[in-house]
Amino acid sequence: MEEIIRYSGCFVCGTENPIGLKLRFWWDGSQAITEVAADKLFEGYRGIYHGGIIATVLDEIMVKAILATGKVAVTAEMTVRYHRPVRIGDTLSFRGRITKEKGPIVYAEAEAVDSEGNAYATA
């Protein structure tokens, strides 16, 4: 797998953002991949990882999938479906892939799953 480019100030992947997640993203030839350990720092309700952080990583993983193919993109629209709560301490794999291209518009999808493949959120 090859690491996908990082931008130093990015909240999600930036190494120089003091409040960022500092995630690393990988390309396996067909999808972008990262892992997230649900840290108490981003707790929403007691013991539950904040859904906004999950949505942020889903957004980023789709953009990373597009960037890995040499295209540049920003999010125009995104719908997130939460399937079950992410508990503090859980580790999830996020995967994003391109599903369709129509002119300059690129469509992508993403998922957050546990080690057994159970979906926690999709976009």
XYZ file of C-alpha atoms in Angstrom:
123
model
C 0.000 0.000 0.000
C 1.096 3.538 -0.673
C 0.603 6.483 1.688
C -1.683 9.246 0.392
C -0.369 12.809 0.544
C -0.865 14.786 3.768
C -1.281 18.546 4.165
C 0.501 19.898 7.231
C -2.325 22.122 8.500
C -5.243 19.774 7.816
C -7.439 19.003 10.859
C -7.701 15.346 9.858
C -4.262 14.448 8.471
C -2.013 17.403 9.220
C 1.070 16.750 11.303
C 1.382 20.407 12.308
C -2.208 21.015 13.418
C -2.037 21.044 17.244
C -5.691 20.040 17.686
C -5.905 17.720 14.672
C -6.416 13.964 14.403
C -3.065 13.434 12.593
C -4.371 10.386 10.714
C -2.404 8.599 8.010
C -4.185 7.413 4.874
C -3.238 4.559 2.556
C -4.175 3.616 -1.015
C -4.466 -0.087 -1.884
C -5.125 0.462 -5.586
C -8.903 0.663 -5.289
C -9.705 2.419 -2.027
C -8.333 4.755 0.629
C -7.944 3.289 4.118
C -7.269 4.616 7.612
C -7.820 3.500 11.192
C -9.243 5.579 14.009
C -9.038 4.812 17.714
C -11.999 6.563 19.373
C -10.245 8.867 21.836
C -12.010 10.347 24.861
C -10.845 13.783 23.682
C -13.666 13.654 21.102
C -16.382 12.228 23.348
C -19.963 13.349 22.661
C -22.375 11.717 25.070
C -20.718 9.874 27.948
C -18.678 7.007 26.542
C -19.668 7.710 22.918
C -17.368 9.086 20.206
C -18.736 12.286 18.649
C -20.616 11.741 15.378
C -19.174 14.932 13.921
C -15.679 13.460 14.072
C -16.927 10.288 12.377
C -18.522 12.392 9.608
C -15.304 14.376 9.243
C -13.229 11.221 8.722
C -15.801 9.806 6.263
C -15.547 13.056 4.296
C -11.751 13.001 4.346
C -11.460 9.337 3.303
C -13.614 9.981 0.217
C -11.501 12.987 -0.774
C -8.319 10.955 -0.181
C -9.640 8.246 -2.538
C -10.101 10.895 -5.218
C -6.705 12.519 -4.556
C -5.015 9.118 -4.814
C -6.157 8.909 -8.440
C -4.542 12.249 -9.274
C -7.705 14.344 -9.233
C -8.433 17.337 -7.003
C -11.790 17.534 -5.244
C -13.823 19.209 -2.547
C -17.063 17.947 -1.046
C -20.248 19.313 -2.619
C -22.737 17.125 -0.759
C -22.551 14.295 1.764
C -25.130 12.196 3.592
C -24.079 10.157 6.621
C -25.957 7.180 8.034
C -25.008 6.124 11.565
C -25.680 2.427 12.160
C -24.535 2.061 15.773
C -22.690 4.148 18.364
C -18.904 4.160 18.441
C -17.721 3.714 22.010
C -14.661 5.434 23.409
C -11.776 2.992 23.004
C -13.179 1.315 19.869
C -10.939 1.135 16.792
C -12.565 1.431 13.383
C -11.312 1.088 9.829
C -12.493 3.767 7.420
C -12.561 2.966 3.703
C -13.402 5.284 0.824
C -13.724 4.618 -2.889
C -14.824 6.299 -6.095
C -18.144 4.970 -7.380
C -18.774 7.086 -10.480
C -17.443 9.976 -12.538
C -19.723 12.249 -14.541
C -17.812 15.032 -16.251
C -15.980 17.021 -13.583
C -18.098 15.498 -10.788
C -16.695 12.502 -8.924
C -18.955 10.397 -6.693
C -17.559 8.442 -3.776
C -18.722 6.339 -0.852
C -17.205 5.527 2.508
C -17.722 3.269 5.484
C -16.506 2.912 9.046
C -16.329 -0.726 10.143
C -14.957 -2.745 13.032
C -12.548 -5.680 12.736
C -15.470 -8.054 12.088
C -16.849 -5.921 9.254
C -19.797 -4.480 11.206
C -20.755 -1.066 9.812
C -20.859 1.838 12.263
C -21.374 4.625 9.714
C -21.605 4.998 5.943
C -21.604 7.952 3.557
